Coordinates of C-alpha atoms and ligand atoms in Angstrom, one line a residue:
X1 CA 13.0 -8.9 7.5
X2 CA 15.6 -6.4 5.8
X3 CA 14.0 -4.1 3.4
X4 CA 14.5 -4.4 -0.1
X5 CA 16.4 -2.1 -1.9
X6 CA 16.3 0.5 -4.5
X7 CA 18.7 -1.2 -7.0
X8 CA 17.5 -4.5 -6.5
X9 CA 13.9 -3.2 -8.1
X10 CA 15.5 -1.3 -10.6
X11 CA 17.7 -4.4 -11.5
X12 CA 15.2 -7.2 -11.9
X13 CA 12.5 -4.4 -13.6
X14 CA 15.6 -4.2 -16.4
X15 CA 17.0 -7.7 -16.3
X16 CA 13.4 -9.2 -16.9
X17 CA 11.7 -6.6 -19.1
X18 CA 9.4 -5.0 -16.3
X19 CA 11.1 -1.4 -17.0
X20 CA 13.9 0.9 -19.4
X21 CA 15.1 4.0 -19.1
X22 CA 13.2 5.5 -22.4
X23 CA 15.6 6.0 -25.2
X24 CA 18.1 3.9 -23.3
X25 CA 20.8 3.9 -26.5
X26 CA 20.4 8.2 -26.6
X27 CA 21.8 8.0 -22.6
X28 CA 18.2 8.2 -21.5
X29 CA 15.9 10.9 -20.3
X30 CA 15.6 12.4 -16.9
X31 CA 12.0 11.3 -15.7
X32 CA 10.7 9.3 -18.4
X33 CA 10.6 5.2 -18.4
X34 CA 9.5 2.9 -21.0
X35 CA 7.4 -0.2 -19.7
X36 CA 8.8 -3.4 -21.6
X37 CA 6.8 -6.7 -21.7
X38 CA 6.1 -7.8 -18.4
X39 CA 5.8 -4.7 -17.4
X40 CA 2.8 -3.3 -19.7
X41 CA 1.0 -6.8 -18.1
X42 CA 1.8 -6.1 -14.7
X43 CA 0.3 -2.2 -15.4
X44 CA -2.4 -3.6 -17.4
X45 CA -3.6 -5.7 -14.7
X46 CA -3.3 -2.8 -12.1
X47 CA -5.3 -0.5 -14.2
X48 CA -7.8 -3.6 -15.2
X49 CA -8.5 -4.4 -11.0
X50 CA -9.1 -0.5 -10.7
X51 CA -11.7 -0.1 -13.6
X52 CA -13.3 -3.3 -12.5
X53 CA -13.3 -1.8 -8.9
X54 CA -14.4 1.8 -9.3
X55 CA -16.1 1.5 -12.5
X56 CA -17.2 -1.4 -13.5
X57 CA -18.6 -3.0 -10.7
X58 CA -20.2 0.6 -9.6
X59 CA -23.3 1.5 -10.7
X60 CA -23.1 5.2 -10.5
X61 CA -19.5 5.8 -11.5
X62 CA -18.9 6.5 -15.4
X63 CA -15.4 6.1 -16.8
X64 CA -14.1 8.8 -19.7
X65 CA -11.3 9.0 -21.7
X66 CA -10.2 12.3 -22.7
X67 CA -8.0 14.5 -24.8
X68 CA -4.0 14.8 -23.3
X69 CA -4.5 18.6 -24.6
X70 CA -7.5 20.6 -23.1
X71 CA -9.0 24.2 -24.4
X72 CA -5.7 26.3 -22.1
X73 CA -8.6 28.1 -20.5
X74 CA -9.6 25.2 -18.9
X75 CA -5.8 25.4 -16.8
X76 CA -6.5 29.1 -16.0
X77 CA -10.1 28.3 -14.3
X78 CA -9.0 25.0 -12.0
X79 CA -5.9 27.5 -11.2
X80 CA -2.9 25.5 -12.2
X81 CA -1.5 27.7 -14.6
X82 CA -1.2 30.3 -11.9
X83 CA -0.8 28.0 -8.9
X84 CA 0.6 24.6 -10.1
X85 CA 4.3 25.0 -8.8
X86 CA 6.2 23.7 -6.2
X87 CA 8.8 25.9 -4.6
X88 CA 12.4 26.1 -6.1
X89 CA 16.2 26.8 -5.1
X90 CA 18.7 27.4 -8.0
X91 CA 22.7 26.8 -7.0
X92 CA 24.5 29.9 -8.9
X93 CA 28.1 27.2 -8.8
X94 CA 27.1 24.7 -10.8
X95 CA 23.0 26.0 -12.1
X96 CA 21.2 22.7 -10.4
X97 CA 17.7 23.5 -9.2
X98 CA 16.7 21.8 -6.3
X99 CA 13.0 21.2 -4.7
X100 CA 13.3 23.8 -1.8
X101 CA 11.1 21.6 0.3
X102 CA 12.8 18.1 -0.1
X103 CA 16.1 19.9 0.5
X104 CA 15.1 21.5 3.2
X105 CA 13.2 17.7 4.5
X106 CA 9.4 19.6 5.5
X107 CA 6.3 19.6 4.2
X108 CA 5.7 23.1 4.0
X109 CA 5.8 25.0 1.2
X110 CA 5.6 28.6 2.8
X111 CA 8.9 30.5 0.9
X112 CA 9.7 32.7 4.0
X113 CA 9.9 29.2 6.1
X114 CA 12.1 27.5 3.7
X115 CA 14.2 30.3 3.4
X116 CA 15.0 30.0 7.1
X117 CA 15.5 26.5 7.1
X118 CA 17.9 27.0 3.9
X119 CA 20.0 29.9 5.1
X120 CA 23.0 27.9 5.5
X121 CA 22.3 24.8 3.3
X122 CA 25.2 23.9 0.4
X123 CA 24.2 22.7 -2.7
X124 CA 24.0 19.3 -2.5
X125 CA 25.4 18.7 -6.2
X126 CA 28.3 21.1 -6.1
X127 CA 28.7 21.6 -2.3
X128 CA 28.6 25.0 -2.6
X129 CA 26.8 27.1 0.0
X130 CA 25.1 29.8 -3.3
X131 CA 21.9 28.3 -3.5
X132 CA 19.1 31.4 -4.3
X133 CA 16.1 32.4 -2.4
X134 CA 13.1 30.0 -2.5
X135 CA 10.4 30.6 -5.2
X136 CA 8.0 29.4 -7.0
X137 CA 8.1 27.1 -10.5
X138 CA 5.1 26.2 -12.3
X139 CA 5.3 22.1 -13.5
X140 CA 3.3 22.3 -16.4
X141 CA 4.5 21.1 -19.6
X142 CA 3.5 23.6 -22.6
X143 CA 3.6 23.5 -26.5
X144 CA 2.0 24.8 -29.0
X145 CA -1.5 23.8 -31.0
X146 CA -1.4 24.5 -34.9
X147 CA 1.0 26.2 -37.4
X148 CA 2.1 29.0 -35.6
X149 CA 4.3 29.1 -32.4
X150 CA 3.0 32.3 -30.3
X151 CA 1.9 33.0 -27.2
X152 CA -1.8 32.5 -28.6
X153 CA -1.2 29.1 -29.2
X154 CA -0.2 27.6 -26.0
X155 CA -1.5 25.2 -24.8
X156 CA -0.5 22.4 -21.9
X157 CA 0.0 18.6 -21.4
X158 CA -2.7 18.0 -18.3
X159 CA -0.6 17.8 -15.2
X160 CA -3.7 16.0 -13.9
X161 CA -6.5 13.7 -15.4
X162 CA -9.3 15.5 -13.5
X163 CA -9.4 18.6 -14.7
X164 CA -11.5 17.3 -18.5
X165 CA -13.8 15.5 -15.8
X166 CA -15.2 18.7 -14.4
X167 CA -15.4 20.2 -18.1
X168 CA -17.3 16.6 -18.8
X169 CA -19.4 16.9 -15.3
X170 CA -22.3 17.6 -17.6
X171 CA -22.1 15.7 -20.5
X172 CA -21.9 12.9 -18.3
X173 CA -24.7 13.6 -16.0
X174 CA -27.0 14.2 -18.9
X175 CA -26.4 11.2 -21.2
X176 CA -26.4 8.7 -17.9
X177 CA -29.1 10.5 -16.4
X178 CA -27.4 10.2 -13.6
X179 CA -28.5 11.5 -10.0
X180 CA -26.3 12.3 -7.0
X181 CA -24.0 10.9 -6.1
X182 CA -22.0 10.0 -9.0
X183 CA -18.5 9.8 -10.1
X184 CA -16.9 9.8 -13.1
X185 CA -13.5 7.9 -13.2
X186 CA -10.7 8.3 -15.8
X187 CA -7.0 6.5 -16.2
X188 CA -4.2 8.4 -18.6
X189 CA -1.6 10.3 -18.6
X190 CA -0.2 13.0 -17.1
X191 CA 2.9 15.4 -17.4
X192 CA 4.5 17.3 -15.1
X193 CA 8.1 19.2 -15.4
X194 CA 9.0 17.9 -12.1
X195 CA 12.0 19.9 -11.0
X196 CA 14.2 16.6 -9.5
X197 CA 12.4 13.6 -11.2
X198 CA 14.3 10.8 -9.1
X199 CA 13.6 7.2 -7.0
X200 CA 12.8 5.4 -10.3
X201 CA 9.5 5.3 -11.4
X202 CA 8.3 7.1 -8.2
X203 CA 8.4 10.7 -8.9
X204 CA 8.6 10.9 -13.0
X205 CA 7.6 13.8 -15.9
X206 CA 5.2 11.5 -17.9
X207 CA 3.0 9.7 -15.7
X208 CA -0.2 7.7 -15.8
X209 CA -2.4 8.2 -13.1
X210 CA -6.0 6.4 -11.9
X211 CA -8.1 9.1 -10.7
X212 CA -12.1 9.1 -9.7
X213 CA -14.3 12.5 -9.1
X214 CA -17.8 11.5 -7.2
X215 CA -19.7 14.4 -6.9
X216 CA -22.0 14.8 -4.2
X217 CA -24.7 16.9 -2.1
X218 CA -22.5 19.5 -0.2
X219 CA -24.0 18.0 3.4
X220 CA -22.7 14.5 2.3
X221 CA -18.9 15.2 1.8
X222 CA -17.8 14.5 5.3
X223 CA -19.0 10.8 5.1
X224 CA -18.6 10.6 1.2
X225 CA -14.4 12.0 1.9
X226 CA -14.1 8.7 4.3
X227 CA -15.6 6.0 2.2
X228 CA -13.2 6.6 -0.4
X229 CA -10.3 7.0 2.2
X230 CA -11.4 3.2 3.1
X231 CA -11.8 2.6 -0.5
X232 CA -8.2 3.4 -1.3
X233 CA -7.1 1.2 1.8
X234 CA -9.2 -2.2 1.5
X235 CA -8.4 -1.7 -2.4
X236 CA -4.2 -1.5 -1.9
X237 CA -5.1 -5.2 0.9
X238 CA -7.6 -6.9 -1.0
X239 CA -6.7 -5.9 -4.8
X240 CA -3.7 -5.5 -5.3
X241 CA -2.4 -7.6 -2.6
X242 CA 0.0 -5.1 -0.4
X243 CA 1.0 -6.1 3.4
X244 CA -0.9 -4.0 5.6
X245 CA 2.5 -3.3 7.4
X246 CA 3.7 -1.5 4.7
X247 CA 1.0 1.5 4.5
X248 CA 0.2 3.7 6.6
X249 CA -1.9 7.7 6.4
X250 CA -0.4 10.7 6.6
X251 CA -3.2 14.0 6.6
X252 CA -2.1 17.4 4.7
X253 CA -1.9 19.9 6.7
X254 CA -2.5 24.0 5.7
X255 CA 0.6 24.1 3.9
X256 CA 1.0 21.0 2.2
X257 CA -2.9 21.3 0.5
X258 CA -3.1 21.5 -3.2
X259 CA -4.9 24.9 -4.5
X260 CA -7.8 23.8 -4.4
X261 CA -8.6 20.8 -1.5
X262 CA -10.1 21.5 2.2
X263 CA -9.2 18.5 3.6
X264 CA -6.1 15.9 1.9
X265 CA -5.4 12.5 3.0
X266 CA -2.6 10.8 1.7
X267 CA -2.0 6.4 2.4
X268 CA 2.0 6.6 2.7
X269 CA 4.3 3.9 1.1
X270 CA 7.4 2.1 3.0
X271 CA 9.3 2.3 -0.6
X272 CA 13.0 1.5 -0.2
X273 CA 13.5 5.2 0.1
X274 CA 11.1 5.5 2.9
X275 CA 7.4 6.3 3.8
X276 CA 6.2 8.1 0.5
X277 CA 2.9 9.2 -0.7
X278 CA 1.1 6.5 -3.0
X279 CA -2.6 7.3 -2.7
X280 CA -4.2 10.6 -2.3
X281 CA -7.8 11.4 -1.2
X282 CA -8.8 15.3 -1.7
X283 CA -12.3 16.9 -1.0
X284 CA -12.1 19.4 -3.7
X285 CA -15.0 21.1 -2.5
X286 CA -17.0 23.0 -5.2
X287 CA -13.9 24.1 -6.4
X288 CA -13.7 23.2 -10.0
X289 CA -16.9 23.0 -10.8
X290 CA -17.4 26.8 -9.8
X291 CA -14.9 27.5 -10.9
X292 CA -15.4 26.3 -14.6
X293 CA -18.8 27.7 -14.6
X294 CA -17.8 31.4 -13.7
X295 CA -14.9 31.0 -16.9
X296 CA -16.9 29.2 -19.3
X297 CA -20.2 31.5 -18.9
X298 CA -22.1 27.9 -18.4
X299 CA -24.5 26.7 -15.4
X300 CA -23.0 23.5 -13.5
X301 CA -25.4 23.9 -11.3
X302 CA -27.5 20.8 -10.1
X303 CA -31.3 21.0 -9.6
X304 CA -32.4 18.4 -6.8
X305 CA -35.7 17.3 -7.1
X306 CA -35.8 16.0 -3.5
X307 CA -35.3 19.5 -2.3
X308 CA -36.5 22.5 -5.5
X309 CA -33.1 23.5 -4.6
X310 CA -29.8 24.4 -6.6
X311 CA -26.3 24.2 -6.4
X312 CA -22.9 23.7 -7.3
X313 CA -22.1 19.7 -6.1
X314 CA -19.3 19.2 -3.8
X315 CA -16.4 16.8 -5.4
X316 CA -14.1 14.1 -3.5
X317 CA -11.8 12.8 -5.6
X318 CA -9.9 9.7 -5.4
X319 CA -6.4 9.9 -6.9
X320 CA -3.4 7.7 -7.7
X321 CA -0.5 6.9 -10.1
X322 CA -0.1 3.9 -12.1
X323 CA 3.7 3.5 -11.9
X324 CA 3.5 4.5 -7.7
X325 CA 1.4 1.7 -7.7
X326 CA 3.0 -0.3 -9.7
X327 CA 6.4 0.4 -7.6
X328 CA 5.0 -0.6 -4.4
X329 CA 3.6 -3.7 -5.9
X330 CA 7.4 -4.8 -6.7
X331 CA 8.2 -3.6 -3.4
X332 CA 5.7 -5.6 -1.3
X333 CA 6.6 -8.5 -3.3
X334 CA 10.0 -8.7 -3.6
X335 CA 11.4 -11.4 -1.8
X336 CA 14.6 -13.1 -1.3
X337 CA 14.5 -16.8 0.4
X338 CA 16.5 -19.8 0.5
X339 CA 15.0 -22.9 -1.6
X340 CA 17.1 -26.5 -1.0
X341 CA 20.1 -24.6 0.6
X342 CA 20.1 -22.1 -2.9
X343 CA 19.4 -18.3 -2.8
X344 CA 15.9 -17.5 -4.9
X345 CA 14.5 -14.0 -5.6
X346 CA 10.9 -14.5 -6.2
X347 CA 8.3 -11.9 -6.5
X348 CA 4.8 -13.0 -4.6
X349 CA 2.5 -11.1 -6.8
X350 CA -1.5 -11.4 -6.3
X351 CA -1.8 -13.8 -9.1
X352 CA -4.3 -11.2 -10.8
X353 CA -1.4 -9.1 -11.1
X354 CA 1.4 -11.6 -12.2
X355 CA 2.3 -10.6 -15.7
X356 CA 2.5 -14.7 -16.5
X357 CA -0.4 -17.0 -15.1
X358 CA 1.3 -20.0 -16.0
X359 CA 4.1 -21.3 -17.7
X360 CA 5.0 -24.6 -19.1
X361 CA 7.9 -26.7 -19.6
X362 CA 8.8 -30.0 -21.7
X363 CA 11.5 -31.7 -19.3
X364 CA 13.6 -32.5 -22.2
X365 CA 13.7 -30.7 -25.3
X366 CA 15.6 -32.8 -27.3
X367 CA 12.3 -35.5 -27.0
X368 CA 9.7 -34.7 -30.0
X369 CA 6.9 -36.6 -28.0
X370 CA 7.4 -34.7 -25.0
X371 CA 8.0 -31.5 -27.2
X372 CA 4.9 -32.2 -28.6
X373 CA 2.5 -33.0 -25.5
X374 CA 4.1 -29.7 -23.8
X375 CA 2.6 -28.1 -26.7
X376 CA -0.7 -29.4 -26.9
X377 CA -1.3 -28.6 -22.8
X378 CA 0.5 -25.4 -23.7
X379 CA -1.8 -24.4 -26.7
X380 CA -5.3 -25.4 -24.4
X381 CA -3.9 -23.5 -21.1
X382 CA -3.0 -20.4 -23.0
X383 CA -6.4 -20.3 -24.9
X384 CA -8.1 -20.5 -20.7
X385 CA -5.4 -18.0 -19.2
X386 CA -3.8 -15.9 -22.1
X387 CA -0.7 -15.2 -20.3
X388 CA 1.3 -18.5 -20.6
X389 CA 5.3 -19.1 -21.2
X390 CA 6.7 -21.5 -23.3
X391 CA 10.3 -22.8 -21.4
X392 CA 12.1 -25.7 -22.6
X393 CA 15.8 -23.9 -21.9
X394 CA 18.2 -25.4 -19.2
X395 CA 17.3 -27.8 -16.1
X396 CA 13.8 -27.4 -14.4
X397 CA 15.6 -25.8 -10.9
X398 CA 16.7 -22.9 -13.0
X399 CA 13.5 -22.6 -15.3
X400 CA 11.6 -22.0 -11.5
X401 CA 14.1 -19.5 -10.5
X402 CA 13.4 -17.4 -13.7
X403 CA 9.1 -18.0 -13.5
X404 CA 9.8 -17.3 -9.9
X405 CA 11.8 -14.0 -10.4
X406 CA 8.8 -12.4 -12.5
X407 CA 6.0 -13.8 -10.5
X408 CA 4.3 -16.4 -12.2
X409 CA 2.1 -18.2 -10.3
X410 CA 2.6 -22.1 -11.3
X411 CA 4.8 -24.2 -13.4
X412 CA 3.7 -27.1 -15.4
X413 CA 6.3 -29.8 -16.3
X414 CA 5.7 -32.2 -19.0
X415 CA 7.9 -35.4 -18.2
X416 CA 7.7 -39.7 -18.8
X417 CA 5.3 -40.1 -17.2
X418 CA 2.7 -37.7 -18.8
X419 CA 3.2 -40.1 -21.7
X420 CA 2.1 -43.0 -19.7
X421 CA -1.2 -41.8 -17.2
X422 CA -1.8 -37.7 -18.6
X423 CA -0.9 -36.1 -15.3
X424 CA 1.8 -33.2 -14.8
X425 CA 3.7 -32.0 -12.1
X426 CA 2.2 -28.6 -10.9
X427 CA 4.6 -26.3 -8.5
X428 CA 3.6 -23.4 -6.7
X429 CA 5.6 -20.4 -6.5
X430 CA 5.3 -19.7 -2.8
X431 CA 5.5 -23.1 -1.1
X432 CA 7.3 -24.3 -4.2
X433 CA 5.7 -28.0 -3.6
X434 CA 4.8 -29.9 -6.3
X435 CA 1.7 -32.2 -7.2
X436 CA 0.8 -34.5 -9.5
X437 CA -2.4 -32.9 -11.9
X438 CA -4.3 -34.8 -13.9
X439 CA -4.3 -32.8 -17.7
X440 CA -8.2 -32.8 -17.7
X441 CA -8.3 -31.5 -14.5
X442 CA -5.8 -29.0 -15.0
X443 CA -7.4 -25.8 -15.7
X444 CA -9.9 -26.0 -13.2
X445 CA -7.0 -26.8 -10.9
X446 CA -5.0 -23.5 -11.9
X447 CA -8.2 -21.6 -11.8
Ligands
ATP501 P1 3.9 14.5 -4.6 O1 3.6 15.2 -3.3 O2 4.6 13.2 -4.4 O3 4.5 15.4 -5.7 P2 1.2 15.1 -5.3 O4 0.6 15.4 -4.0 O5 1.6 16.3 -6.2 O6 2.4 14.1 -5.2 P3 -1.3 14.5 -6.6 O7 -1.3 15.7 -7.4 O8 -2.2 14.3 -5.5 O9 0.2 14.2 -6.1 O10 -1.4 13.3 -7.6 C1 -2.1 12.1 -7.3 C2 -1.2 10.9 -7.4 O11 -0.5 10.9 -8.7 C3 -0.1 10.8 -6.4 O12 -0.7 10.2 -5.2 C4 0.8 9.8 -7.1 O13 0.4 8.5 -6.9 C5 0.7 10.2 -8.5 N1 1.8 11.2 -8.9 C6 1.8 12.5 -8.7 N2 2.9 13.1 -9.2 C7 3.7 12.0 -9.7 C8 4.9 11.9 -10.4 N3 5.7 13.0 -10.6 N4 5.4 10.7 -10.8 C9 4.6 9.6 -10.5 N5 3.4 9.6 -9.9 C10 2.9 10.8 -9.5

């Protein structure tokens, strides 16, 4: 099979309304994307199978939704105002700042090792061999709260959803009464000034990510760190449909670990730019929540009854963006194929994901009693399914070719025949066979 490419996602998210550039007419803005309307339902129904998932169907896992704009203080304790950076070259030619470690292709971050490996490098912009020394640029996005614009009134975008979990730790725990282990699951955005946003909607400045913190006993984080790993894997095969083939783990090591993680697993991505993080799982140890309690003056400690015995819970957290997701799912399902000696793209979404369900087509539009029956089977189906499409443009090979382009699982035709015994012909994206469907036995059928 080849592997699909870049532009080929980037050119059916635009031609079919999955993704813009935000403020396309303006020329754009580097690392920012506006979802259009197939593409809100496709993210919509990603974020929907990962609340049902984690929270929903749990019994010990709470979701929140919290402010964009925390207390600053809150930045200062989980250290990401002092160690949220990612290390930087600048090129003194032409003043493009390039992420030392991608330039340099390693995973480490360690300045006096990139150096080395940079000595010689040119500027991959200019060609120019003037890039600086390595060092280190924080990616948080700041502004300021209230009237006046001073240092006092900083304040930052969160770079990550989990930090207002730990401040909500016990908030949570006391109005669900809850008992460990719990979790507390949240899905928003996030901002980071990424030095070299770039690959599309794979490394971006405004991002939404999916993130889950289940805090635990410390002696239970070893087996606690691989049921989530497993988590993050049967949900990418079962949920949201991805080939197997196409993911594999890569573990952090020293070097690569955020500030605050003792162990980091990452489920890697074959994306048309190659193997690329998608999913992270991080035992955070009692990092935060210590953390927090030593800046804040307040006790996060947890009394367990089992043992008369306190202390600070242990945290793995579960972590992954929207759009990465959202990337790989058009990835996985991009697929080019040959249907009655013609060239089709069609996208073989998990039909829980497929922005349409169903879509429906009068053969002839020009015919008020077909028009009409179209409508009526179009009206029921959309009031069962919600996400139907009304067709009646052009010949019926080239309305499959669009449903098929976008994903949509089955076709409906209303034709002569419909008029005379209430069936319609069904097709299926995938085999792209046809049946004949009686109308009362329709939605089950599609069901
Ligand atoms: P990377 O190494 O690619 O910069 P990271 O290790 O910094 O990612 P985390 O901080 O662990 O990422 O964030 C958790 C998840 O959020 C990632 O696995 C990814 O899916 C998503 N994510 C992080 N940064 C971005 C970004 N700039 N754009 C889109 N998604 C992102």
């Amino acid at each position: 099979m080849t592997q699909t490419k870049l532009e080929d996602i980037v050119s059916l998210a635009k031609r079919r309304g999955f993704v813009f550039q935000s403020s396309e007419i303006y020329g754009g803005l580097a690392g920012f994307y506006d979802y259009g309307p197939l593409g809100v339902e496709l993210a919509n129904n990603i974020k929907k199978e990962w609340w049902n998932t984690v929270v929903k169907e749990s019994e010990n896992i709470y979701g929140v939704d919290s402010a964009i704009i925390q207390n600053p203080k809150l930045w200062e304790a989980s250290g990401h105002v002092a160690g949220f950076t990612d290390p930087l070259v600048d090129c003194k030619s032409c003043g493009m700042r390039h992420r030392a470690d991608h330039l340099a292709k390693t995973d480490s971050t360690d300045l006096k090792e990139l150096a080395k490996l940079l000595k010689d490098k040119a500027c991959p912009h200019c060609g120019k061999k003037t890039l600086t020394e390595p060092r280190t640029y924080n990616m948080m996005m700041k502004t300021w709260v209230g009237p006046v614009e001073d240092e006092s009134s900083v304040a930052y975008l969160r770079p990550e959803t989990a930090g207002p979990m730990f401040t909500n730790y016990e908030n949570v725990r006391e109005t669900m009464r809850a008992k460990l282990p719990f979790g507390i699951g949240q899905i928003g955005k996030a901002f980071r000034n990424e030095i070299s946003p770039r690959d599309f909607i794979f490394r971006v400045r405004e991002l939404e990510q999916m993130e889950m913190q289940y805090f635990v006993k410390p002696d239970e984080q070893k087996e606690v760190y691989e049921q989530w790993r497993k988590f993050a894997w049967d949900f990418l095969i079962k949920r949201v449909g991805i080939k197997e083939t196409n993911l594999s783990w890569h573990e952090h090591d020293k070097d690569e670990r955020a500030h605050y993680a003792a162990a980091a697993h990452d489920i890697y991505f074959k994306f048309p730019f190659g193997d690329k993080e998608l999913w992270g799982t991080h035992n955070r140890t009692d990092f935060d929540l210590s953390n927090h309690a030593k800046a804040s003056g307040k006790d996060l400690e947890y009394f367990d009854e089992e043992s008369g015995k306190k202390f600070i819970p242990y945290v793995i957290e579960s972590s992954v963006g929207v759009g990465r997701m959202f990337l790989a799912v058009l990835t996985d399902a991009y697929t080019e194929d040959e249907v009655e000696g013609e060239k089709r793209i069609v996208l073989k979404l998990k039909p829980e994901l497929a922005p349409v369900k169903v879509a429906v087509f009068p053969l002839l539009k020009n015919k008020p009693e077909l028009v009409k029956k179209a409508r009526e089977v179009y009206e029921s189906l959309k009031k069962e399914f919600g996400a139907v499409m009304w067709d009646d443009n052009g010949n019926i090979g080239k309305r499959y070719r669009r449903q098929d382009e976008i994903g949509t699982p089955y076709c409906v035709t209303i034709d002569f025949d419909t008029l005379d015994n209430d069936t319609v012909t069904v097709r299926n994206r995938d085999t792209t066979k046809q049946e004949r469907v009686k109308i009362s036995e329709l939605q089950e059928k599609l069901s």
